[in-house]
Amino acid sequence: MTALPARDPASAIDHRTMPFRRLSVSFRVLWVVLMAGLIGSYLALLARPLGAVFVGRSTWPALALLLALVVAVEIYPVLPLARQSVAAPTNSVWSGMIWSVSLADAAVLAFGPRAIPLHFIGGLLNSLVEFRRPWWRPWLNATGAGLGGLTSGCAAAAVQTALGGHVGLPWALLVSVVALAVTSRVTNSLLLLGVGATRDRLTLAQLAEQLRQGPSFWGLDSMVTPMLAFVAIQAPVLLLPLLGVAFALRHTAHVLLSRTEQAATDPLTGLANRSAFTFHLDGRLRGRRSATPFSLLVVDLDGFKSVNDTYGHVVGDRVLVEIARRLSEATGPESFLARYGGDEFVVVAPGDLHAAADLRDRVAAELAVPIEVDGRPIALGASIGTAAARDHMAEMDLVSAADEDMYRRKRGGTR
């Protein structure tokens, strides 16, 4: 029996708070290897820098200015002028987005690999400021940012060395930033694959789908990087006005992303809402390949109306929050979970109908455990319908198929 916590039912559910000791051994080993590799590489670069450096030690104030901009951009949400106006998105593909990448990349282009630690600093500050996580999460994000900066910075340095003095500074910066952007993208994708395989135990098909569902605007932040590097080299004092511009852009982006996420989130449970589910399912069906099957589960609670009638809507809301928490634990991070409306939830899960049947049994068993309210147990069941996605299938056709299976089970008394 599970006792309901006495908390505000509108509080969002955070599913990313697992202690480090409970993570898989393979992921913990990967984390240690990545951190050790990053530290060793930084020390090696300090001992023997790579690549041509466009500016010398006499202009180190420019690097200090870029570092100050990196710090200011990442800590902006906790500054007094932003506390009342900035609401950071939390559980979305934008989570962990590092806003100072262009500044750190510009420092690498201008100062060479010795400026690579700015990526690590930006990633660490971003994670510490934006999210409440276990201690290992900020360091993981910072390590990923540092490794991305390390590989891309070395690639840019190699290009600069190859170009030598054969081209002018603007062309050298443009060619270098292309190598930087491509290398950074590849590195980040490999890191995501490694974390997904070891921590979340995703299959190759699920990992590929995860990458496909991520933000598709990669490389856009690199467009401004050559200009920032050029200013840092030629007129570093002009970096000072960028602080106000960076704050304005950061604030605008946060407001837009926050409103976008609010529009896609169920305010009671913190899950995706019906609109977000429809958008997600439509995208999955349009991009579906036969090699990556997935199924839809429709979960309809049995007897929930009597809970509202007996205990009131406040208790009913608390029950829905607890149901959402159980569904999140049962379905796992590889599935897309949403509140479809009222007491109905939907799950887009990887795998065929056999995998969906196994997941249905796990969900039913999880929801069958009574919930304790004021010392009295509340037993709720659920009728769960399943349907497998097929090629050229419309979104509503898949939902209707799962609905029909759910109503058939409800009429037949099966779960």
mmCIF file of C-alpha atoms in Angstrom:
data_model
loop_
_atom_site.group_PDB
_atom_site.id
_atom_site.type_symbol
_atom_site.label_atom_id
_atom_site.label_comp_id
_atom_site.label_asym_id
_atom_site.label_seq_id
_atom_site.Cartn_x
_atom_site.Cartn_y
_atom_site.Cartn_z
ATOM 1 C CA MET A 1 0.000 0.000 0.000
ATOM 2 C CA THR A 2 1.257 3.459 -0.864
ATOM 3 C CA ALA A 3 0.490 6.443 1.333
ATOM 4 C CA LEU A 4 -0.065 9.708 -0.485
ATOM 5 C CA PRO A 5 2.362 12.484 0.403
ATOM 6 C CA ALA A 6 0.820 15.623 1.845
ATOM 7 C CA ARG A 7 1.965 17.957 -0.905
ATOM 8 C CA ASP A 8 0.661 20.302 -3.499
ATOM 9 C CA PRO A 9 -0.724 18.106 -6.294
ATOM 10 C CA ALA A 10 0.364 20.635 -8.892
ATOM 11 C CA SER A 11 4.040 20.068 -8.136
ATOM 12 C CA ALA A 12 5.904 18.698 -11.138
ATOM 13 C CA ILE A 13 7.388 15.231 -11.058
ATOM 14 C CA ASP A 14 11.158 15.019 -11.479
ATOM 15 C CA HIS A 15 12.247 11.625 -12.749
ATOM 16 C CA ARG A 16 15.957 12.386 -12.888
ATOM 17 C CA THR A 17 16.945 12.198 -9.224
ATOM 18 C CA MET A 18 18.371 8.697 -8.960
ATOM 19 C CA PRO A 19 21.385 8.478 -6.595
ATOM 20 C CA PHE A 20 24.727 7.693 -8.193
ATOM 21 C CA ARG A 21 25.075 4.395 -6.323
ATOM 22 C CA ARG A 22 21.828 3.104 -7.855
ATOM 23 C CA LEU A 23 22.952 3.683 -11.426
ATOM 24 C CA SER A 24 24.335 0.833 -13.495
ATOM 25 C CA VAL A 25 27.975 -0.149 -13.047
ATOM 26 C CA SER A 26 28.627 0.405 -16.756
ATOM 27 C CA PHE A 27 27.369 3.985 -16.546
ATOM 28 C CA ARG A 28 29.424 4.740 -13.442
ATOM 29 C CA VAL A 29 32.514 3.373 -15.162
ATOM 30 C CA LEU A 30 31.749 5.481 -18.252
ATOM 31 C CA TRP A 31 31.341 8.586 -16.096
ATOM 32 C CA VAL A 32 34.695 8.044 -14.361
ATOM 33 C CA VAL A 33 36.459 7.342 -17.680
ATOM 34 C CA LEU A 34 35.027 10.488 -19.286
ATOM 35 C CA MET A 35 35.997 12.666 -16.344
ATOM 36 C CA ALA A 36 39.510 11.207 -16.165
ATOM 37 C CA GLY A 37 39.958 11.573 -19.921
ATOM 38 C CA LEU A 38 38.848 15.193 -19.799
ATOM 39 C CA ILE A 39 41.222 16.094 -16.956
ATOM 40 C CA GLY A 40 44.136 14.278 -18.597
ATOM 41 C CA SER A 41 43.513 15.968 -21.934
ATOM 42 C CA TYR A 42 43.328 19.414 -20.344
ATOM 43 C CA LEU A 43 46.640 18.858 -18.556
ATOM 44 C CA ALA A 44 48.245 17.653 -21.794
ATOM 45 C CA LEU A 45 47.051 20.754 -23.654
ATOM 46 C CA LEU A 46 48.386 23.039 -20.949
ATOM 47 C CA ALA A 47 51.766 21.353 -21.241
ATOM 48 C CA ARG A 48 51.845 21.462 -25.037
ATOM 49 C CA PRO A 49 49.267 23.705 -26.763
ATOM 50 C CA LEU A 50 48.102 22.791 -30.253
ATOM 51 C CA GLY A 51 47.384 24.893 -33.305
ATOM 52 C CA ALA A 52 48.014 28.420 -34.420
ATOM 53 C CA VAL A 53 46.851 31.108 -32.031
ATOM 54 C CA PHE A 54 45.719 34.377 -33.614
ATOM 55 C CA VAL A 55 46.292 36.508 -30.507
ATOM 56 C CA GLY A 56 49.157 36.604 -28.067
ATOM 57 C CA ARG A 57 49.527 36.938 -24.327
ATOM 58 C CA SER A 58 49.359 40.726 -24.566
ATOM 59 C CA THR A 59 45.637 40.471 -25.327
ATOM 60 C CA TRP A 60 44.695 38.061 -22.554
ATOM 61 C CA PRO A 61 42.144 40.626 -21.274
ATOM 62 C CA ALA A 62 39.991 39.572 -24.229
ATOM 63 C CA LEU A 63 39.943 36.012 -22.900
ATOM 64 C CA ALA A 64 39.058 37.348 -19.460
ATOM 65 C CA LEU A 65 36.156 39.271 -20.996
ATOM 66 C CA LEU A 66 34.882 36.171 -22.789
ATOM 67 C CA LEU A 67 35.132 34.187 -19.545
ATOM 68 C CA ALA A 68 33.155 36.894 -17.747
ATOM 69 C CA LEU A 69 30.496 36.757 -20.464
ATOM 70 C CA VAL A 70 30.274 32.956 -20.177
ATOM 71 C CA VAL A 71 29.780 33.210 -16.415
ATOM 72 C CA ALA A 72 27.275 36.062 -16.679
ATOM 73 C CA VAL A 73 25.147 34.342 -19.318
ATOM 74 C CA GLU A 74 24.930 31.085 -17.369
ATOM 75 C CA ILE A 75 24.208 32.608 -13.929
ATOM 76 C CA TYR A 76 21.713 35.128 -15.303
ATOM 77 C CA PRO A 77 18.621 33.263 -13.955
ATOM 78 C CA VAL A 78 19.790 33.728 -10.331
ATOM 79 C CA LEU A 79 20.643 37.408 -10.668
ATOM 80 C CA PRO A 80 18.222 39.782 -8.859
ATOM 81 C CA LEU A 81 17.034 41.391 -12.105
ATOM 82 C CA ALA A 82 15.999 38.002 -13.493
ATOM 83 C CA ARG A 83 14.530 36.150 -10.502
ATOM 84 C CA GLN A 84 11.047 37.540 -10.956
ATOM 85 C CA SER A 85 10.931 37.287 -14.731
ATOM 86 C CA VAL A 86 12.738 34.149 -15.862
ATOM 87 C CA ALA A 87 11.188 30.720 -15.628
ATOM 88 C CA ALA A 88 13.510 28.036 -16.884
ATOM 89 C CA PRO A 89 12.125 25.058 -18.781
ATOM 90 C CA THR A 90 12.749 21.786 -16.947
ATOM 91 C CA ASN A 91 11.688 18.458 -18.421
ATOM 92 C CA SER A 92 12.047 19.019 -22.145
ATOM 93 C CA VAL A 93 14.528 18.586 -24.950
ATOM 94 C CA TRP A 94 15.782 22.070 -24.071
ATOM 95 C CA SER A 95 16.869 20.975 -20.595
ATOM 96 C CA GLY A 96 20.607 21.357 -20.154
ATOM 97 C CA MET A 97 20.935 23.665 -23.144
ATOM 98 C CA ILE A 98 24.185 25.593 -22.632
ATOM 99 C CA TRP A 99 23.708 29.191 -23.694
ATOM 100 C CA SER A 100 27.349 30.257 -23.687
ATOM 101 C CA VAL A 101 28.593 27.812 -26.341
ATOM 102 C CA SER A 102 29.168 30.531 -28.956
ATOM 103 C CA LEU A 103 31.243 32.565 -26.513
ATOM 104 C CA ALA A 104 33.368 29.565 -25.534
ATOM 105 C CA ASP A 105 33.811 28.578 -29.186
ATOM 106 C CA ALA A 106 34.887 32.123 -30.041
ATOM 107 C CA ALA A 107 37.494 31.975 -27.289
ATOM 108 C CA VAL A 108 38.825 28.705 -28.709
ATOM 109 C CA LEU A 109 39.052 30.150 -32.230
ATOM 110 C CA ALA A 110 40.887 33.224 -30.978
ATOM 111 C CA PHE A 111 43.080 31.734 -28.258
ATOM 112 C CA GLY A 112 43.431 28.125 -29.339
ATOM 113 C CA PRO A 113 42.831 24.985 -27.242
ATOM 114 C CA ARG A 114 44.070 26.670 -24.062
ATOM 115 C CA ALA A 115 40.618 28.351 -23.912
ATOM 116 C CA ILE A 116 38.764 25.016 -24.063
ATOM 117 C CA PRO A 117 38.048 24.980 -20.266
ATOM 118 C CA LEU A 118 35.447 27.696 -20.905
ATOM 119 C CA HIS A 119 33.168 24.966 -22.259
ATOM 120 C CA PHE A 120 33.483 23.000 -19.019
ATOM 121 C CA ILE A 121 32.877 26.121 -16.919
ATOM 122 C CA GLY A 122 29.794 27.052 -18.925
ATOM 123 C CA GLY A 123 28.371 23.529 -18.731
ATOM 124 C CA LEU A 124 28.916 23.283 -14.982
ATOM 125 C CA LEU A 125 27.407 26.686 -14.217
ATOM 126 C CA ASN A 126 24.435 25.955 -16.468
ATOM 127 C CA SER A 127 23.631 22.722 -14.647
ATOM 128 C CA LEU A 128 24.156 24.135 -11.158
ATOM 129 C CA VAL A 129 21.932 27.141 -11.851
ATOM 130 C CA GLU A 130 19.176 25.672 -14.003
ATOM 131 C CA PHE A 131 18.302 22.387 -12.327
ATOM 132 C CA ARG A 132 18.038 20.627 -8.975
ATOM 133 C CA ARG A 133 19.744 17.325 -9.583
ATOM 134 C CA PRO A 134 21.865 14.751 -7.773
ATOM 135 C CA TRP A 135 25.483 15.811 -7.471
ATOM 136 C CA TRP A 136 26.587 13.689 -10.431
ATOM 137 C CA ARG A 137 24.257 15.321 -12.981
ATOM 138 C CA PRO A 138 25.931 18.762 -13.146
ATOM 139 C CA TRP A 139 29.347 17.140 -13.363
ATOM 140 C CA LEU A 140 28.155 14.806 -16.118
ATOM 141 C CA ASN A 141 26.787 17.724 -18.135
ATOM 142 C CA ALA A 142 29.949 19.741 -17.538
ATOM 143 C CA THR A 143 32.102 16.792 -18.604
ATOM 144 C CA GLY A 144 30.060 16.398 -21.779
ATOM 145 C CA ALA A 145 30.384 20.100 -22.545
ATOM 146 C CA GLY A 146 34.104 19.956 -21.833
ATOM 147 C CA LEU A 147 34.655 16.957 -24.084
ATOM 148 C CA GLY A 148 32.632 18.582 -26.853
ATOM 149 C CA GLY A 149 34.756 21.698 -26.554
ATOM 150 C CA LEU A 150 37.928 19.618 -26.403
ATOM 151 C CA THR A 151 37.339 17.669 -29.609
ATOM 152 C CA SER A 152 35.916 20.597 -31.553
ATOM 153 C CA GLY A 153 38.661 22.919 -30.329
ATOM 154 C CA CYS A 154 41.376 20.490 -31.389
ATOM 155 C CA ALA A 155 39.704 20.112 -34.790
ATOM 156 C CA ALA A 156 39.599 23.884 -35.224
ATOM 157 C CA ALA A 157 43.246 24.138 -34.147
ATOM 158 C CA ALA A 158 44.235 21.494 -36.688
ATOM 159 C CA VAL A 159 42.466 23.449 -39.436
ATOM 160 C CA GLN A 160 44.165 26.669 -38.382
ATOM 161 C CA THR A 161 47.559 24.954 -38.456
ATOM 162 C CA ALA A 162 46.876 23.516 -41.912
ATOM 163 C CA LEU A 163 45.791 26.886 -43.270
ATOM 164 C CA GLY A 164 48.787 28.675 -41.793
ATOM 165 C CA GLY A 165 49.092 32.110 -43.381
ATOM 166 C CA HIS A 166 47.640 31.088 -46.734
ATOM 167 C CA VAL A 167 44.294 32.807 -46.144
ATOM 168 C CA GLY A 168 43.188 35.914 -44.315
ATOM 169 C CA LEU A 169 41.770 35.958 -40.808
ATOM 170 C CA PRO A 170 38.059 36.050 -41.791
ATOM 171 C CA TRP A 171 38.383 33.013 -44.072
ATOM 172 C CA ALA A 172 40.461 31.165 -41.500
ATOM 173 C CA LEU A 173 37.767 31.746 -38.888
ATOM 174 C CA LEU A 174 34.976 30.617 -41.228
ATOM 175 C CA VAL A 175 36.716 27.377 -42.196
ATOM 176 C CA SER A 176 37.707 26.678 -38.600
ATOM 177 C CA VAL A 177 34.183 27.135 -37.275
ATOM 178 C CA VAL A 178 32.833 24.561 -39.754
ATOM 179 C CA ALA A 179 35.267 21.969 -38.413
ATOM 180 C CA LEU A 180 34.372 23.022 -34.880
ATOM 181 C CA ALA A 181 30.606 22.704 -35.402
ATOM 182 C CA VAL A 182 30.748 19.301 -37.130
ATOM 183 C CA THR A 183 33.133 17.819 -34.566
ATOM 184 C CA SER A 184 31.057 19.147 -31.676
ATOM 185 C CA ARG A 185 27.893 17.607 -33.121
ATOM 186 C CA VAL A 186 29.526 14.207 -33.589
ATOM 187 C CA THR A 187 31.008 14.254 -30.087
ATOM 188 C CA ASN A 188 27.723 15.218 -28.441
ATOM 189 C CA SER A 189 25.867 12.495 -30.345
ATOM 190 C CA LEU A 190 28.393 9.864 -29.256
ATOM 191 C CA LEU A 191 28.123 11.001 -25.644
ATOM 192 C CA LEU A 192 24.325 10.822 -25.774
ATOM 193 C CA LEU A 193 24.536 7.322 -27.222
ATOM 194 C CA GLY A 194 26.946 6.237 -24.497
ATOM 195 C CA VAL A 195 24.831 7.636 -21.688
ATOM 196 C CA GLY A 196 21.614 6.235 -23.159
ATOM 197 C CA ALA A 197 23.104 2.766 -23.579
ATOM 198 C CA THR A 198 24.700 2.540 -20.118
ATOM 199 C CA ARG A 199 22.354 4.554 -17.915
ATOM 200 C CA ASP A 200 18.971 4.087 -19.600
ATOM 201 C CA ARG A 201 19.830 0.731 -21.242
ATOM 202 C CA LEU A 202 18.280 1.759 -24.548
ATOM 203 C CA THR A 203 18.590 -0.375 -27.658
ATOM 204 C CA LEU A 204 20.270 0.905 -30.815
ATOM 205 C CA ALA A 205 16.890 1.608 -32.394
ATOM 206 C CA GLN A 206 15.759 3.529 -29.310
ATOM 207 C CA LEU A 207 19.004 5.481 -29.215
ATOM 208 C CA ALA A 208 18.621 6.442 -32.867
ATOM 209 C CA GLU A 209 15.055 7.553 -32.216
ATOM 210 C CA GLN A 210 16.191 9.599 -29.226
ATOM 211 C CA LEU A 211 18.734 11.439 -31.357
ATOM 212 C CA ARG A 212 16.150 12.031 -34.066
ATOM 213 C CA GLN A 213 13.664 13.498 -31.581
ATOM 214 C CA GLY A 214 16.204 15.997 -30.210
ATOM 215 C CA PRO A 215 16.565 19.640 -31.275
ATOM 216 C CA SER A 216 17.362 19.942 -34.973
ATOM 217 C CA PHE A 217 18.890 23.420 -35.005
ATOM 218 C CA TRP A 218 22.473 22.280 -34.374
ATOM 219 C CA GLY A 219 25.077 24.552 -35.865
ATOM 220 C CA LEU A 220 22.984 27.715 -35.609
ATOM 221 C CA ASP A 221 24.889 28.898 -32.547
ATOM 222 C CA SER A 222 28.122 28.541 -34.535
ATOM 223 C CA MET A 223 27.008 31.164 -37.060
ATOM 224 C CA VAL A 224 27.815 34.007 -34.675
ATOM 225 C CA THR A 225 31.037 32.426 -33.404
ATOM 226 C CA PRO A 226 33.391 33.783 -36.137
ATOM 227 C CA MET A 227 32.122 37.315 -35.530
ATOM 228 C CA LEU A 228 32.718 37.038 -31.786
ATOM 229 C CA ALA A 229 36.204 35.642 -32.398
ATOM 230 C CA PHE A 230 37.000 38.436 -34.859
ATOM 231 C CA VAL A 231 35.952 41.066 -32.307
ATOM 232 C CA ALA A 232 38.008 39.347 -29.594
ATOM 233 C CA ILE A 233 41.078 39.459 -31.836
ATOM 234 C CA GLN A 234 40.729 42.896 -33.419
ATOM 235 C CA ALA A 235 38.836 44.997 -30.847
ATOM 236 C CA PRO A 236 38.263 43.134 -27.561
ATOM 237 C CA VAL A 237 36.867 46.230 -25.845
ATOM 238 C CA LEU A 238 33.769 45.861 -28.045
ATOM 239 C CA LEU A 239 32.971 42.646 -26.170
ATOM 240 C CA LEU A 240 31.718 44.730 -23.236
ATOM 241 C CA PRO A 241 28.407 45.822 -24.863
ATOM 242 C CA LEU A 242 27.691 42.152 -25.593
ATOM 243 C CA LEU A 243 26.810 41.637 -21.928
ATOM 244 C CA GLY A 244 23.543 43.543 -22.295
ATOM 245 C CA VAL A 245 22.781 41.834 -25.600
ATOM 246 C CA ALA A 246 23.470 38.415 -24.074
ATOM 247 C CA PHE A 247 21.172 39.128 -21.116
ATOM 248 C CA ALA A 248 18.373 40.299 -23.415
ATOM 249 C CA LEU A 249 18.661 37.226 -25.637
ATOM 250 C CA ARG A 250 18.822 34.922 -22.635
ATOM 251 C CA HIS A 251 15.721 36.435 -21.091
ATOM 252 C CA THR A 252 13.760 36.330 -24.356
ATOM 253 C CA ALA A 253 14.725 32.722 -25.017
ATOM 254 C CA HIS A 254 13.752 31.641 -21.514
ATOM 255 C CA VAL A 255 10.367 33.313 -21.691
ATOM 256 C CA LEU A 256 9.597 31.759 -25.079
ATOM 257 C CA LEU A 257 10.776 28.287 -24.072
ATOM 258 C CA SER A 258 8.966 28.457 -20.753
ATOM 259 C CA ARG A 259 5.678 29.393 -22.413
ATOM 260 C CA THR A 260 6.176 26.703 -25.035
ATOM 261 C CA GLU A 261 6.714 24.083 -22.357
ATOM 262 C CA GLN A 262 3.763 25.273 -20.293
ATOM 263 C CA ALA A 263 1.557 24.927 -23.359
ATOM 264 C CA ALA A 264 2.677 21.296 -23.709
ATOM 265 C CA THR A 265 2.534 20.290 -20.027
ATOM 266 C CA ASP A 266 -0.347 19.086 -17.880
ATOM 267 C CA PRO A 267 -0.306 21.490 -14.907
ATOM 268 C CA LEU A 268 -1.525 18.903 -12.389
ATOM 269 C CA THR A 269 0.768 15.939 -13.014
ATOM 270 C CA GLY A 270 3.691 17.555 -14.805
ATOM 271 C CA LEU A 271 3.308 15.074 -17.660
ATOM 272 C CA ALA A 272 2.930 15.981 -21.307
ATOM 273 C CA ASN A 273 -0.612 17.035 -22.187
ATOM 274 C CA ARG A 274 -2.885 15.918 -25.006
ATOM 275 C CA SER A 275 -1.565 18.512 -27.433
ATOM 276 C CA ALA A 276 2.045 17.458 -26.833
ATOM 277 C CA PHE A 277 1.082 13.802 -27.198
ATOM 278 C CA THR A 278 -0.648 14.430 -30.532
ATOM 279 C CA PHE A 279 2.382 16.308 -31.837
ATOM 280 C CA HIS A 280 4.775 13.592 -30.636
ATOM 281 C CA LEU A 281 2.722 10.714 -32.034
ATOM 282 C CA ASP A 282 2.257 12.424 -35.385
ATOM 283 C CA GLY A 283 6.015 12.938 -35.649
ATOM 284 C CA ARG A 284 6.717 9.331 -34.711
ATOM 285 C CA LEU A 285 4.277 8.033 -37.316
ATOM 286 C CA ARG A 286 5.628 10.296 -40.047
ATOM 287 C CA GLY A 287 9.196 9.265 -39.351
ATOM 288 C CA ARG A 288 8.470 5.634 -38.583
ATOM 289 C CA ARG A 289 10.671 2.943 -40.025
ATOM 290 C CA SER A 290 9.919 -0.765 -40.009
ATOM 291 C CA ALA A 291 13.129 -1.395 -38.066
ATOM 292 C CA THR A 292 11.917 0.682 -35.118
ATOM 293 C CA PRO A 293 8.448 -0.558 -34.144
ATOM 294 C CA PHE A 294 6.466 1.121 -31.396
ATOM 295 C CA SER A 295 3.082 0.719 -29.778
ATOM 296 C CA LEU A 296 0.462 2.840 -28.064
ATOM 297 C CA LEU A 297 -1.077 2.077 -24.684
ATOM 298 C CA VAL A 298 -4.267 3.783 -23.511
ATOM 299 C CA VAL A 299 -4.706 3.614 -19.723
ATOM 300 C CA ASP A 300 -8.197 4.340 -18.381
ATOM 301 C CA LEU A 301 -8.631 4.316 -14.592
ATOM 302 C CA ASP A 302 -11.508 2.255 -13.217
ATOM 303 C CA GLY A 303 -13.458 3.683 -10.301
ATOM 304 C CA PHE A 304 -11.827 7.092 -10.219
ATOM 305 C CA LYS A 305 -15.147 8.963 -10.305
ATOM 306 C CA SER A 306 -16.100 7.417 -6.973
ATOM 307 C CA VAL A 307 -12.873 8.794 -5.467
ATOM 308 C CA ASN A 308 -13.891 12.342 -6.382
ATOM 309 C CA ASP A 309 -17.446 11.743 -5.160
ATOM 310 C CA THR A 310 -16.315 10.221 -1.853
ATOM 311 C CA TYR A 311 -13.222 12.203 -0.913
ATOM 312 C CA GLY A 312 -13.466 15.363 -3.008
ATOM 313 C CA HIS A 313 -11.468 16.752 -5.885
ATOM 314 C CA VAL A 314 -8.437 17.718 -3.792
ATOM 315 C CA VAL A 315 -7.854 14.084 -2.856
ATOM 316 C CA GLY A 316 -8.691 13.092 -6.410
ATOM 317 C CA ASP A 317 -5.957 15.376 -7.695
ATOM 318 C CA ARG A 318 -3.471 13.841 -5.258
ATOM 319 C CA VAL A 319 -4.449 10.394 -6.493
ATOM 320 C CA LEU A 320 -3.861 11.437 -10.110
ATOM 321 C CA VAL A 321 -0.404 12.765 -9.222
ATOM 322 C CA GLU A 322 0.425 9.440 -7.556
ATOM 323 C CA ILE A 323 -0.888 7.534 -10.573
ATOM 324 C CA ALA A 324 1.291 9.667 -12.847
ATOM 325 C CA ARG A 325 4.330 8.915 -10.682
ATOM 326 C CA ARG A 326 3.667 5.169 -10.842
ATOM 327 C CA LEU A 327 3.156 5.267 -14.581
ATOM 328 C CA SER A 328 6.437 7.128 -15.002
ATOM 329 C CA GLU A 329 8.298 4.495 -13.003
ATOM 330 C CA ALA A 330 6.622 1.605 -14.811
ATOM 331 C CA THR A 331 7.095 2.918 -18.354
ATOM 332 C CA GLY A 332 10.676 4.175 -18.015
ATOM 333 C CA PRO A 333 12.559 6.971 -19.780
ATOM 334 C CA GLU A 334 12.396 5.338 -23.206
ATOM 335 C CA SER A 335 8.601 5.784 -23.365
ATOM 336 C CA PHE A 336 6.568 8.941 -23.951
ATOM 337 C CA LEU A 337 3.920 9.349 -21.246
ATOM 338 C CA ALA A 338 1.091 11.893 -21.341
ATOM 339 C CA ARG A 339 -2.175 12.671 -19.621
ATOM 340 C CA TYR A 340 -4.775 12.418 -22.353
ATOM 341 C CA GLY A 341 -7.569 13.915 -20.296
ATOM 342 C CA GLY A 342 -9.456 13.314 -17.050
ATOM 343 C CA ASP A 343 -8.455 9.905 -15.733
ATOM 344 C CA GLU A 344 -6.991 8.676 -19.024
ATOM 345 C CA PHE A 345 -3.274 8.393 -19.818
ATOM 346 C CA VAL A 346 -1.409 7.354 -22.965
ATOM 347 C CA VAL A 347 2.007 5.780 -23.440
ATOM 348 C CA VAL A 348 4.036 5.636 -26.658
ATOM 349 C CA ALA A 349 6.418 2.751 -26.028
ATOM 350 C CA PRO A 350 9.142 1.142 -28.165
ATOM 351 C CA GLY A 351 8.619 -2.425 -29.320
ATOM 352 C CA ASP A 352 5.923 -4.552 -30.906
ATOM 353 C CA LEU A 353 2.648 -5.820 -29.431
ATOM 354 C CA HIS A 354 4.433 -8.486 -27.390
ATOM 355 C CA ALA A 355 6.533 -5.810 -25.698
ATOM 356 C CA ALA A 356 3.404 -3.684 -25.254
ATOM 357 C CA ALA A 357 1.635 -6.615 -23.579
ATOM 358 C CA ASP A 358 4.511 -7.007 -21.122
ATOM 359 C CA LEU A 359 4.427 -3.285 -20.385
ATOM 360 C CA ARG A 360 0.646 -3.429 -19.957
ATOM 361 C CA ASP A 361 1.032 -6.147 -17.323
ATOM 362 C CA ARG A 362 3.672 -4.120 -15.449
ATOM 363 C CA VAL A 363 1.507 -1.011 -15.496
ATOM 364 C CA ALA A 364 -1.570 -2.933 -14.337
ATOM 365 C CA ALA A 365 0.376 -4.485 -11.463
ATOM 366 C CA GLU A 366 1.745 -1.082 -10.436
ATOM 367 C CA LEU A 367 -1.682 0.557 -10.457
ATOM 368 C CA ALA A 368 -3.321 -2.340 -8.605
ATOM 369 C CA VAL A 369 -1.453 -1.496 -5.391
ATOM 370 C CA PRO A 370 -3.920 0.407 -3.137
ATOM 371 C CA ILE A 371 -3.273 4.054 -2.376
ATOM 372 C CA GLU A 372 -3.675 5.139 1.237
ATOM 373 C CA VAL A 373 -5.677 8.299 1.883
ATOM 374 C CA ASP A 374 -6.138 9.441 5.487
ATOM 375 C CA GLY A 375 -5.514 5.920 6.719
ATOM 376 C CA ARG A 376 -7.993 4.322 4.330
ATOM 377 C CA PRO A 377 -6.940 2.303 1.284
ATOM 378 C CA ILE A 378 -8.250 3.270 -2.128
ATOM 379 C CA ALA A 379 -8.120 0.488 -4.678
ATOM 380 C CA LEU A 380 -8.096 1.604 -8.288
ATOM 381 C CA GLY A 381 -7.816 -0.587 -11.322
ATOM 382 C CA ALA A 382 -7.149 0.319 -14.923
ATOM 383 C CA SER A 383 -8.316 -0.907 -18.292
ATOM 384 C CA ILE A 384 -5.378 -0.800 -20.695
ATOM 385 C CA GLY A 385 -5.649 -1.057 -24.453
ATOM 386 C CA THR A 386 -2.754 -1.585 -26.836
ATOM 387 C CA ALA A 387 -2.189 -1.098 -30.555
ATOM 388 C CA ALA A 388 0.909 -1.377 -32.720
ATOM 389 C CA ALA A 389 1.896 1.331 -35.181
ATOM 390 C CA ARG A 390 1.899 0.372 -38.847
ATOM 391 C CA ASP A 391 3.339 2.010 -41.924
ATOM 392 C CA HIS A 392 1.273 4.895 -43.350
ATOM 393 C CA MET A 393 -0.980 4.873 -40.275
ATOM 394 C CA ALA A 394 -2.703 8.093 -39.208
ATOM 395 C CA GLU A 395 -2.439 9.320 -35.636
ATOM 396 C CA MET A 396 -6.177 9.038 -34.894
ATOM 397 C CA ASP A 397 -6.305 5.538 -36.390
ATOM 398 C CA LEU A 398 -3.703 4.327 -33.892
ATOM 399 C CA VAL A 399 -5.500 6.022 -30.995
ATOM 400 C CA SER A 400 -8.832 4.529 -32.093
ATOM 401 C CA ALA A 401 -7.320 1.044 -32.310
ATOM 402 C CA ALA A 402 -5.904 1.308 -28.781
ATOM 403 C CA ASP A 403 -9.201 2.765 -27.534
ATOM 404 C CA GLU A 404 -11.164 -0.128 -29.001
ATOM 405 C CA ASP A 405 -8.870 -2.627 -27.322
ATOM 406 C CA MET A 406 -9.220 -0.766 -24.027
ATOM 407 C CA TYR A 407 -13.041 -0.753 -24.162
ATOM 408 C CA ARG A 408 -13.062 -4.417 -25.129
ATOM 409 C CA ARG A 409 -11.009 -5.233 -22.060
ATOM 410 C CA LYS A 410 -13.177 -3.017 -19.869
ATOM 411 C CA ARG A 411 -16.333 -4.784 -21.039
ATOM 412 C CA GLY A 412 -14.706 -8.182 -20.630
ATOM 413 C CA GLY A 413 -13.414 -7.433 -17.155
ATOM 414 C CA THR A 414 -9.758 -7.921 -18.139
ATOM 415 C CA ARG A 415 -6.883 -5.560 -17.650
#
